[in-house]
Short mmCIF file of C-alpha atoms in Angstrom, two decimals:
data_model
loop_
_atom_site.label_atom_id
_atom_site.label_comp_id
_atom_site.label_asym_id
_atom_site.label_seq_id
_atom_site.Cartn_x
_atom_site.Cartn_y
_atom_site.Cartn_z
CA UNK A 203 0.00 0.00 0.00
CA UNK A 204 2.88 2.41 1.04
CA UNK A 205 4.42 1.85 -2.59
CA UNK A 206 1.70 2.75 -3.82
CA UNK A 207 0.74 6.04 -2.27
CA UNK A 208 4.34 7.15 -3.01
CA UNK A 209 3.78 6.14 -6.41
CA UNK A 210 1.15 8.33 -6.60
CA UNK A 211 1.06 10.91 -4.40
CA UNK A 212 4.41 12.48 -5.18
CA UNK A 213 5.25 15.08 -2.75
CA UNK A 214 3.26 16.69 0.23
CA UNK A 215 2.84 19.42 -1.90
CA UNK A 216 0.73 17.77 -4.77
CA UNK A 217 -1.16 16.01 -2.30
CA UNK A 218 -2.48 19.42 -0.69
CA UNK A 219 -2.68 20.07 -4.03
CA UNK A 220 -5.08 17.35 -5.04
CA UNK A 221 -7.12 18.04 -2.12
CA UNK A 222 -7.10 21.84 -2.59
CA UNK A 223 -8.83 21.23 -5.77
CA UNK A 224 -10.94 18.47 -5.16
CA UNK A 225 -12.58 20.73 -2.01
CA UNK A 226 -12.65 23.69 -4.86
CA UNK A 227 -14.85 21.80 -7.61
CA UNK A 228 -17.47 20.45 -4.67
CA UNK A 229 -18.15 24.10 -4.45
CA UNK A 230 -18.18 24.35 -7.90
CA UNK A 231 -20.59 21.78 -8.95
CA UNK A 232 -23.16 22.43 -6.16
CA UNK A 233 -25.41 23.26 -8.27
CA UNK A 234 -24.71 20.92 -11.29
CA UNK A 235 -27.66 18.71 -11.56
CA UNK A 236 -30.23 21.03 -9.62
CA UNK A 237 -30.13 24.12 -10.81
CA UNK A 238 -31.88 23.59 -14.07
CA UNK A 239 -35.17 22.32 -12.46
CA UNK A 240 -34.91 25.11 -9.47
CA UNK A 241 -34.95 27.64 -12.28
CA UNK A 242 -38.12 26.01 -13.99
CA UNK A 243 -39.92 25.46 -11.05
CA UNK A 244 -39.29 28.66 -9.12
CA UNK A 245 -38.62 30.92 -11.97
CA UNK A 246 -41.27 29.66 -14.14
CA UNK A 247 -38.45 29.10 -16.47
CA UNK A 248 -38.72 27.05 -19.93
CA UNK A 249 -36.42 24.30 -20.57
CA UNK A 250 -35.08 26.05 -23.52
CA UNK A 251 -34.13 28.85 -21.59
CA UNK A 252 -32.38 27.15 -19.47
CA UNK A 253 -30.81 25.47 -21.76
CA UNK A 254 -29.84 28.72 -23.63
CA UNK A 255 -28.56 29.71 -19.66
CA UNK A 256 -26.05 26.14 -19.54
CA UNK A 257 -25.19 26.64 -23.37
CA UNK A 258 -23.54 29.74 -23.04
CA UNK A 259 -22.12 28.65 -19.37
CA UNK A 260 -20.83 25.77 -21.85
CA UNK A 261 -18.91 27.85 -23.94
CA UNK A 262 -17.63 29.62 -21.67
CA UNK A 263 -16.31 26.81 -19.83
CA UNK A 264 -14.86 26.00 -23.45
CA UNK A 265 -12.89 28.65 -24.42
CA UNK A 266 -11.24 28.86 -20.73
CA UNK A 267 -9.99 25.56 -21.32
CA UNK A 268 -8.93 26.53 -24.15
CA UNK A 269 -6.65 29.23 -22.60
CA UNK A 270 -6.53 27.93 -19.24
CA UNK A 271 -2.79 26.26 -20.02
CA UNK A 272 -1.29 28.40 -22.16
CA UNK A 273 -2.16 31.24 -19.66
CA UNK A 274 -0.18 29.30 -17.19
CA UNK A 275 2.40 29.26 -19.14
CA UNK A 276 2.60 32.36 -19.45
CA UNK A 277 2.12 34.38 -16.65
CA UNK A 278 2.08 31.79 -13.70
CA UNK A 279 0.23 28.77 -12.08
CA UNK A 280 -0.85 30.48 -8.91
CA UNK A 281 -1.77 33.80 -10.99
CA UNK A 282 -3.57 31.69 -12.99
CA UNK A 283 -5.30 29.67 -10.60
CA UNK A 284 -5.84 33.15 -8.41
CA UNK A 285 -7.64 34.73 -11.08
CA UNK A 286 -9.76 32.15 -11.34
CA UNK A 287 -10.77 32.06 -7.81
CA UNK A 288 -11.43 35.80 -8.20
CA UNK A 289 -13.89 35.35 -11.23
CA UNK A 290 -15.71 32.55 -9.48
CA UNK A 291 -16.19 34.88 -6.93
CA UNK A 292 -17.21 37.95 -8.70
CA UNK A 293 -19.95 35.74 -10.90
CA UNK A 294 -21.20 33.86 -7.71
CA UNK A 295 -21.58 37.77 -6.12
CA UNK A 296 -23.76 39.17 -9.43
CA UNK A 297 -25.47 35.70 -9.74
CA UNK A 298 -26.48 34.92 -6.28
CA UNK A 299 -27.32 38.98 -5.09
CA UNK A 300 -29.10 39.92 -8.58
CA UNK A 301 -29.81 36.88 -10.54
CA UNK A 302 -31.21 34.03 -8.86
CA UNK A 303 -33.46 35.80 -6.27
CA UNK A 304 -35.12 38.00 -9.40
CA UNK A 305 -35.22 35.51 -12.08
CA UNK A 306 -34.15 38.11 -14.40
CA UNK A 307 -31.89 36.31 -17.82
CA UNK A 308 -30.11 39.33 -18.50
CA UNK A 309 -28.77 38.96 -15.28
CA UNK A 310 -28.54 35.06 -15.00
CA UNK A 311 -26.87 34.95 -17.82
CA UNK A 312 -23.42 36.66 -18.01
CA UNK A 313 -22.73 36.14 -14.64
CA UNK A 314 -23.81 32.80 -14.67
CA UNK A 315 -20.90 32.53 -17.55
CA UNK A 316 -18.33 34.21 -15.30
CA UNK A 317 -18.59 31.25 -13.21
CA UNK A 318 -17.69 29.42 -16.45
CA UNK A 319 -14.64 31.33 -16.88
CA UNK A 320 -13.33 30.72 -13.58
CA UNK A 321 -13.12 26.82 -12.73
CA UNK A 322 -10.98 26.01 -15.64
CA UNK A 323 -8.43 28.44 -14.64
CA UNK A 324 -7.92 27.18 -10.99
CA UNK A 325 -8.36 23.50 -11.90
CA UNK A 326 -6.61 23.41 -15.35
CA UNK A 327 -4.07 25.79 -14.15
CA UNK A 328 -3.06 23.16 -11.24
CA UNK A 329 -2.81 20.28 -14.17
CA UNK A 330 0.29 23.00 -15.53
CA UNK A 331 1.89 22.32 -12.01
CA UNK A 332 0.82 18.60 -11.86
CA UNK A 333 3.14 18.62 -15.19
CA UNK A 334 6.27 20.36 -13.29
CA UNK A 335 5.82 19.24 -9.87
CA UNK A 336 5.49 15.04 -10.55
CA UNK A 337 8.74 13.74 -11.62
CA UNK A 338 8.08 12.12 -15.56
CA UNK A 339 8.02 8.61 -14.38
CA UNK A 340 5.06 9.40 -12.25
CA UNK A 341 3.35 12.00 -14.10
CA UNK A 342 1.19 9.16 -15.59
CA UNK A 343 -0.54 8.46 -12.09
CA UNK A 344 -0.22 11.86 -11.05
CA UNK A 345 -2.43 12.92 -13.84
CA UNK A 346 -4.97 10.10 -13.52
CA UNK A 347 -5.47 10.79 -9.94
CA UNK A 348 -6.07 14.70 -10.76
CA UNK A 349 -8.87 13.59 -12.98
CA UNK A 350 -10.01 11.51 -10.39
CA UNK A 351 -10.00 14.14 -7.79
CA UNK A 352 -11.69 16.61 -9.86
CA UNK A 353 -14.45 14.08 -10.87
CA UNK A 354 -15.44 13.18 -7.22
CA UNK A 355 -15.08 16.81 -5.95
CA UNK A 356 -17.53 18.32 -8.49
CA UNK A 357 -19.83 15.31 -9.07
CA UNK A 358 -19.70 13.36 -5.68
CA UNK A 359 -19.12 15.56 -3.14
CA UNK A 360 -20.93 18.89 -4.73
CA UNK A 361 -23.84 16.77 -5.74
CA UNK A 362 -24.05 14.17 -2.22
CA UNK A 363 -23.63 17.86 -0.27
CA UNK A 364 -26.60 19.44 -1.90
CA UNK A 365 -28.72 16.12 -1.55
CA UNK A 366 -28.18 16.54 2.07
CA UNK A 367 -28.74 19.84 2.63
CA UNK A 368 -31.61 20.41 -0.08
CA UNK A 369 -34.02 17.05 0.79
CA UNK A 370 -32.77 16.34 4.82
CA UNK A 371 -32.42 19.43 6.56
CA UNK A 372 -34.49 21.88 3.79
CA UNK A 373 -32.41 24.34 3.12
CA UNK A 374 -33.06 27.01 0.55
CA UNK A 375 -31.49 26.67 -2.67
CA UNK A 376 -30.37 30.17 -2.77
CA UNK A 377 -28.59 29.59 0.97
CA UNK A 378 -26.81 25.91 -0.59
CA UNK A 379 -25.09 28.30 -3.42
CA UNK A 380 -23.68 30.65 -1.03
CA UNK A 381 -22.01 27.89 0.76
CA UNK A 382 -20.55 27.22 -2.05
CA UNK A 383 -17.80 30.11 -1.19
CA UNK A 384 -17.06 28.45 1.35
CA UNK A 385 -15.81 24.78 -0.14
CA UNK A 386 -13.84 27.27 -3.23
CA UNK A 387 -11.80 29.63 -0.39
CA UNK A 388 -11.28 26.42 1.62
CA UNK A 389 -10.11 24.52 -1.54
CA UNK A 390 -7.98 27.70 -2.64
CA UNK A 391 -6.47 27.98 0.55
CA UNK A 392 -5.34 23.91 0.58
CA UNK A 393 -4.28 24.35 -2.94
CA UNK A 394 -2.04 27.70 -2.89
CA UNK A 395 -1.31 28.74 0.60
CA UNK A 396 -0.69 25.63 2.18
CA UNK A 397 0.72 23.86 -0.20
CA UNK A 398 3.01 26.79 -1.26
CA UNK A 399 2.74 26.39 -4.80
CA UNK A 400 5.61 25.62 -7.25
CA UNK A 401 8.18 27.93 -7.78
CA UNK A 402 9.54 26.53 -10.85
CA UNK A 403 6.12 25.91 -12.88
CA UNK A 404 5.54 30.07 -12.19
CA UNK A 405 8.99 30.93 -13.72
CA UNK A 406 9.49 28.97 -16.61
CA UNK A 407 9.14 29.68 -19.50
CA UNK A 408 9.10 27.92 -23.00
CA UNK A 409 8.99 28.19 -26.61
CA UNK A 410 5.26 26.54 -26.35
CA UNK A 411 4.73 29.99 -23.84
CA UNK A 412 2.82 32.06 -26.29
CA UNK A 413 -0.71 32.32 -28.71
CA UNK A 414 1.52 31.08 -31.22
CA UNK A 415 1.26 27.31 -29.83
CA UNK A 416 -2.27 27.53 -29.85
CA UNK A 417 -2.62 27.93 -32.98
CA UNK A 418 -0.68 24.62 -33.46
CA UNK A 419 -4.02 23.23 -31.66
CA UNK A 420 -6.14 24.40 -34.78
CA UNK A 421 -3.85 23.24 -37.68
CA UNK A 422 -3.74 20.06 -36.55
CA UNK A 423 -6.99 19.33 -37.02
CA UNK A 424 -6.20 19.95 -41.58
CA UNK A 425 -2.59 17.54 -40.57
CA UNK A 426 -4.14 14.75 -38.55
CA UNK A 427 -7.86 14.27 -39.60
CA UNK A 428 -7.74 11.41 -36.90
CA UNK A 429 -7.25 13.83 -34.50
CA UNK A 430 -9.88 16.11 -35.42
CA UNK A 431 -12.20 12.89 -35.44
CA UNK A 432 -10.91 12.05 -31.44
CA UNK A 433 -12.09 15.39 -30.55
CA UNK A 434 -15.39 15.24 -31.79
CA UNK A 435 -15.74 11.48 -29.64
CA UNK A 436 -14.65 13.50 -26.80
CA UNK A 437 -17.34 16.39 -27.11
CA UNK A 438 -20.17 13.47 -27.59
CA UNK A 439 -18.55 11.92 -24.34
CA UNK A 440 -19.96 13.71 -21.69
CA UNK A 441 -22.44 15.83 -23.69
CA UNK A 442 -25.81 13.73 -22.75
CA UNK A 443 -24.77 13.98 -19.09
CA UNK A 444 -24.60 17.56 -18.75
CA UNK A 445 -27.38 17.87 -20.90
CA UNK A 446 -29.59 15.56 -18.59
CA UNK A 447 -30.02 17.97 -15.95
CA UNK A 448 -31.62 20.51 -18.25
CA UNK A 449 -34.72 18.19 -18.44
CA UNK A 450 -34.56 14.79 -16.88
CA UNK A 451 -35.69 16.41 -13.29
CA UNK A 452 -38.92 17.96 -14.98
CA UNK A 453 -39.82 14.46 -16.32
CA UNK A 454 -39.38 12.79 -13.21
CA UNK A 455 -41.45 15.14 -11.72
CA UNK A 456 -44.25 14.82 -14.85
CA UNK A 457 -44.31 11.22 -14.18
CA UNK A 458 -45.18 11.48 -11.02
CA UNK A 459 -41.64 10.28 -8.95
CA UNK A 460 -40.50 12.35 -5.58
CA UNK A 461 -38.28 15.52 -6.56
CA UNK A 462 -35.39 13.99 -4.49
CA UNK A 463 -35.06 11.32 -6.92
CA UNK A 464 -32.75 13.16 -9.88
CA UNK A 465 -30.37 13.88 -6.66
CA UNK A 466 -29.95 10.35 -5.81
CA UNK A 467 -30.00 8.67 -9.31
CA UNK A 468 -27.59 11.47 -10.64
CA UNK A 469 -25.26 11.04 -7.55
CA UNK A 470 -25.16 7.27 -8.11
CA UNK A 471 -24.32 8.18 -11.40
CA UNK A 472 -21.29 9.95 -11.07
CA UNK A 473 -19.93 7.87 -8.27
CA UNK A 474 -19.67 4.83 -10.10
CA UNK A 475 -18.38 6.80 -12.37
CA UNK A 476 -15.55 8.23 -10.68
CA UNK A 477 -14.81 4.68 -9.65
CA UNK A 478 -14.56 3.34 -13.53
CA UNK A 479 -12.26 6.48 -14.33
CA UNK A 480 -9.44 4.65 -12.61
CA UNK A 481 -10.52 1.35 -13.72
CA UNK A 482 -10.75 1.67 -17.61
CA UNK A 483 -7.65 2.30 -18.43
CA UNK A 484 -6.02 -0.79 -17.29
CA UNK A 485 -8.64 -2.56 -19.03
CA UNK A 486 -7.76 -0.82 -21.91
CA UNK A 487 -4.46 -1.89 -21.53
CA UNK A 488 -5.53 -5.65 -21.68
CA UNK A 489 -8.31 -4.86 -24.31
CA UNK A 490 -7.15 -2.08 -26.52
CA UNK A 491 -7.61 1.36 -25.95
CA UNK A 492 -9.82 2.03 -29.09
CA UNK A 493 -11.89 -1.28 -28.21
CA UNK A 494 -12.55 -0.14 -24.82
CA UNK A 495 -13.50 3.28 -26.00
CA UNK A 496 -15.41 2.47 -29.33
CA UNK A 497 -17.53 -1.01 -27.56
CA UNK A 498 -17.98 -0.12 -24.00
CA UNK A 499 -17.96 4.07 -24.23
CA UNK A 500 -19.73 4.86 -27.56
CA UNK A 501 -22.03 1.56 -27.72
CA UNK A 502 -22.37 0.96 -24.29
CA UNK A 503 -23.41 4.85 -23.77
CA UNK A 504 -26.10 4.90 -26.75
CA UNK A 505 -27.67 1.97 -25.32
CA UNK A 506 -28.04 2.81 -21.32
CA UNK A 507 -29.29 6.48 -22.47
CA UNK A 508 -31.90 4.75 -24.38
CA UNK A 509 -32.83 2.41 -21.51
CA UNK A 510 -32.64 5.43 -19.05
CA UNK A 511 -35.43 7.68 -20.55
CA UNK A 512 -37.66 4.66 -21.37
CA UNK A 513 -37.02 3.34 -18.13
CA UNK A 514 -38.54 6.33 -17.01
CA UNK A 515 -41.44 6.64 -19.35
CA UNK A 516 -42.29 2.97 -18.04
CA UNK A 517 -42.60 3.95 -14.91
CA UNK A 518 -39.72 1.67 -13.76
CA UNK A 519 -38.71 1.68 -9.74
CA UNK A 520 -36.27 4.20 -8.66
CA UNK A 521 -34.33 1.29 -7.75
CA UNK A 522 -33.99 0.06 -11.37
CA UNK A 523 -33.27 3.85 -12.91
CA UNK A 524 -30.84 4.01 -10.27
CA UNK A 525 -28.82 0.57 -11.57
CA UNK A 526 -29.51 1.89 -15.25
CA UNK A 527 -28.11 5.29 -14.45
CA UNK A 528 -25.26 3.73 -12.90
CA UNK A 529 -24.45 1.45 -15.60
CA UNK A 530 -24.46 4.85 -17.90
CA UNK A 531 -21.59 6.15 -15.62
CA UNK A 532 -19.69 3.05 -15.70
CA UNK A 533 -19.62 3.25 -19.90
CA UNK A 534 -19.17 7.02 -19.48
CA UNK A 535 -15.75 6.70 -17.85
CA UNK A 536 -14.74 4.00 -21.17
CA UNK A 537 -13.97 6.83 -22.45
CA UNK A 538 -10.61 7.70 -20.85
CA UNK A 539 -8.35 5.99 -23.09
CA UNK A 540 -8.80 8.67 -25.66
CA UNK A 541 -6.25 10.29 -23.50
CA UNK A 542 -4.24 7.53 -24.44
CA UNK A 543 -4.71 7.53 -28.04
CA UNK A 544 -5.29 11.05 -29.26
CA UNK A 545 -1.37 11.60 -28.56
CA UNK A 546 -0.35 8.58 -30.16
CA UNK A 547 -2.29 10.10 -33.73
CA UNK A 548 0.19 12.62 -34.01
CA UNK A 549 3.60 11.61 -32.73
CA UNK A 550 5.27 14.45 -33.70
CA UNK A 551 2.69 17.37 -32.35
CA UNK A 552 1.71 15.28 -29.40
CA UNK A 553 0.70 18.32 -27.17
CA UNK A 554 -1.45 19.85 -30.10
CA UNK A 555 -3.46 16.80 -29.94
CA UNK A 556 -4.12 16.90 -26.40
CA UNK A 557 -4.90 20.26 -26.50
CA UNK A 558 -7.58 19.46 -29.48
CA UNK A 559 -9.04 16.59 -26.76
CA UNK A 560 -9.09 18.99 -23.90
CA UNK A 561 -11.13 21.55 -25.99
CA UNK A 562 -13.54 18.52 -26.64
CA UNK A 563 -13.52 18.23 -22.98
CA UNK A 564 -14.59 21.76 -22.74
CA UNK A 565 -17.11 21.69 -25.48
CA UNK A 566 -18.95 18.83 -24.24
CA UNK A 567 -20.56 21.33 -21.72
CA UNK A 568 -21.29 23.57 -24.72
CA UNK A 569 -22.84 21.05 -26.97
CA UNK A 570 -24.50 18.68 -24.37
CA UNK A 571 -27.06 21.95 -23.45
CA UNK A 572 -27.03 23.53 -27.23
CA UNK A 573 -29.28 20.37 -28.04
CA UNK A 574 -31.44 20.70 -25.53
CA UNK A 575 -31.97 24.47 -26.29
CA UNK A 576 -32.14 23.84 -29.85
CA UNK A 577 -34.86 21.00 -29.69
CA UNK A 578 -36.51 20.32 -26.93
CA UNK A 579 -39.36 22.49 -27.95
CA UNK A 580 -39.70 20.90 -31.14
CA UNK A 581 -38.84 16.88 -30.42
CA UNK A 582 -39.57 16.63 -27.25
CA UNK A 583 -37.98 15.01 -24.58
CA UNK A 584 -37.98 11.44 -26.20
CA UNK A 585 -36.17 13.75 -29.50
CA UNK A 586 -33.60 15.20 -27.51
CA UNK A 587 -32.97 11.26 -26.00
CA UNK A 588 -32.85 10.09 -29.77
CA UNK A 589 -30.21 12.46 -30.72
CA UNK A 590 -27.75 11.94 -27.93
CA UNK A 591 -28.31 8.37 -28.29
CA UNK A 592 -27.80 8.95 -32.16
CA UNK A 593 -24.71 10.72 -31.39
CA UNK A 594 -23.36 8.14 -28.98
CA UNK A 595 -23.94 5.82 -32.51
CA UNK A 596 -21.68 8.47 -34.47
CA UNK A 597 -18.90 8.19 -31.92
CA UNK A 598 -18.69 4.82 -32.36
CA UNK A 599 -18.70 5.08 -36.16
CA UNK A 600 -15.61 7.42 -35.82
CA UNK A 601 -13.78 5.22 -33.61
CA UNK A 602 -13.71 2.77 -36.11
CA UNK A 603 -10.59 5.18 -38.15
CA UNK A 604 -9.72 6.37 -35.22
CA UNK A 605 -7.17 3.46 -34.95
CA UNK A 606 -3.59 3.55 -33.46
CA UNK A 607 -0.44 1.22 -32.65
CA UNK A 608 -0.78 0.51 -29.04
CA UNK A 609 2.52 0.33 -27.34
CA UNK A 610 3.50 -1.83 -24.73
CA UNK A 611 2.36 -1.75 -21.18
CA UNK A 612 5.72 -0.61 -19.80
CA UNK A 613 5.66 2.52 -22.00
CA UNK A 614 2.38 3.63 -21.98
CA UNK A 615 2.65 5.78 -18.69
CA UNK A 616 5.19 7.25 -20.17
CA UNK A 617 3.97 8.30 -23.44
CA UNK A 618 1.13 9.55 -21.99
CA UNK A 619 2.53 11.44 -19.61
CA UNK A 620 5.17 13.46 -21.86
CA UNK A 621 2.07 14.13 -24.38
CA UNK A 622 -0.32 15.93 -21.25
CA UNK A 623 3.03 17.85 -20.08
CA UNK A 624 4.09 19.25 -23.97
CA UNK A 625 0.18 20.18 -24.04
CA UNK A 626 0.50 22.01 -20.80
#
């Protein structure tokens, strides 16, 4: 056990680190899989605006991932991740004193998007000093274990936490977000001031330290169709499951099932889901990566979210959405090996390709709500189902030339982890 924790955990420092962030994205993701319905309910809200509210949160969340490492780069890892503690805290301010207690979308809105700015700068900025900190041979685990991290602060903890304080001890919704300062200044304070931060990943600099390298991110896609086709698997990844909360809640509540339920199901959800993270890719070692992500994560995915809504529509027990919904997270984590493979598609401009799959990372939030906005009013709920389930279909499709010369076990930590540090 001790060799593995010191595999993993690689100095006191990361592991404040880890924790710092982890503490940070509860308080972000409060509100993930509630907020939707609280706005339809209370603020007699339609599901496409809401949807139009997550869409533009999506892109916003997009384009600071975007930026979030090359930012780092250049001006700092703790100026980055300080700036985005700042934003998160300006946009909760606006959001929370003029937005959610008058309803009003033109406030909603943009500073409901602030809040979108800011969580990819603090978390994506701490990746950057993941990438200096963790000596190479470990920067494998190191990375897997921030994605871990992340995944059970904002979708475990954030979700369990509001659960709690929402259905047992009836707290208002508007009182749950204002918590949510707490969990970020707590997780900032772990993350920077106790921790110290890293001297070395705020001074150096690199040739990769400017717009310029970005741009390598966009070219790539003309060079390496392959990778272009990766990123478009990893925006249909996660897009159903943000999109879910935009409408799922309302039809649990049309078909007559307790408002608590969404809460449980969706923390169920992500919890196996977090588990699976870890687990899938040494599977996909023993498997193949693109098996794994093509059978399991694109098929596997179109055929739960199909049995999920029609699970519902049947009246099912909670007990049985529940395993369904669960299931759905397990084939939602397949997906990980793309961090494998997308580097392996372009040897030679290995960090372009990571940055094209953390973009579809970033997008996924974008495109996941843009459906529902776009047709919910016109398909329906069972349309909107079709579509991602369609999409889930597409994936799979593109997985089939999305193919790549596994290497060996013994090397794959190590390609991996030089491709996520040349991205950063």
């Amino acid at each position: 056990m001790s060799n593995l924790i010191n595999k993993i955990f690689v100095s006191p420092k990361l592991m404040l680190g880890y924790f710092g962030v982890m503490i940070f994205m509860a308080g972000e993701g409060l509100e993930l899989n509630w907020l939707p319905e609280y706005l339809q309910q209370s603020g007699h809200m339609t599901q496409a605006q809401t949807g139009l509210i997550y869409t533009i949160y999506g892109l916003m969340v997009a384009i600071s991932s975007w930026f979030s490492g090359v930012l780092a780069e250049i001006y700092g890892v703790r100026r980055v991740m300080f700036i985005g503690l700042i934003l998160f805290y300006v946009g909760s301010f606006f959001f929370l004193t003029f937005g959610m207690p008058t309803h009003n979308l033109y406030w909603i809105i943009p500073t409901y998007a602030i809040r979108g700015l800011a969580y990819p700068l603090f978390a994506y900025g701490f990746l950057v000093w993941v990438a200096y900190e963790a000596p190479a041979e470990k920067l494998g685990s190191a990375v897997g274990i921030f994605w871990f991290m992340y995944s059970g602060g904002v979708a475990v903890i954030g979700t369990g936490y509001s659960n709690v304080m929402l259905n047992y001890y009836h707290i208002s919704h508007l009182h749950v977000l204002w918590t949510a300062l707490i969990f970020v200044t707590v997780g900032a304070v772990v993350a920077l001031a106790l921790s110290g931060g890293d001297k070395n990943s705020d001074n150096k600099k690199t040739e990769k330290a400017s717009f310029s390298y970005l741009l390598n991110g966009l070219t790539i896609l003309t060079k390496k169709p392959k990778v272009a086709m990766g990123g478009i698997v990893r925006m249909i990844n996660t897009s159903a499951a943000y999109g879910f909360p935009v409408f799922i809640p309302a039809l649990l509540i049309a078909e007559h099932y307790d408002k608590d339920v969404w809460l449980s199901v969706v923390t169920w959800l992500w919890m196996v889901n977090v588990i699976f993270n870890l687990l899938w890719g040494i599977i996909g070692d023993k498997l193949g990566w693109r098996n794994v992500v093509m059978w399991f994560g694109c098929v596997g995915c179109a055929i739960t979210t199909f049995l999920f809504y029609y699970a519902i529509e049947a009246h099912a027990s909670v007990l049985t959405i529940t395993l369904i919904a669960s299931v759905y997270g397990c084939f939602l984590a397949a997906f990980v090996p793309l961090s494998a493979i997308m580097p392996m598609l372009a040897p030679k401009d290995k960090g372009a390709a990571m940055s094209i799959l953390n973009f579809g990372a970033g997008m996924s939030y974008f495109f996941g709500y843009f459906i529902v906005t776009l047709f919910i009013a016109s398909v329906g709920n069972a349309g909107v189902i079709y579509i991602y389930t369609a999409l889930y279909i597409v994936a799979a499709c593109l997985m089939i030339f999305v193919n790549v010369g596994q290497p060996t076990s013994d090397s794959v930590e190590h390609e991996v982890g030089v491709a996520v540090k040349e991205a950063l």
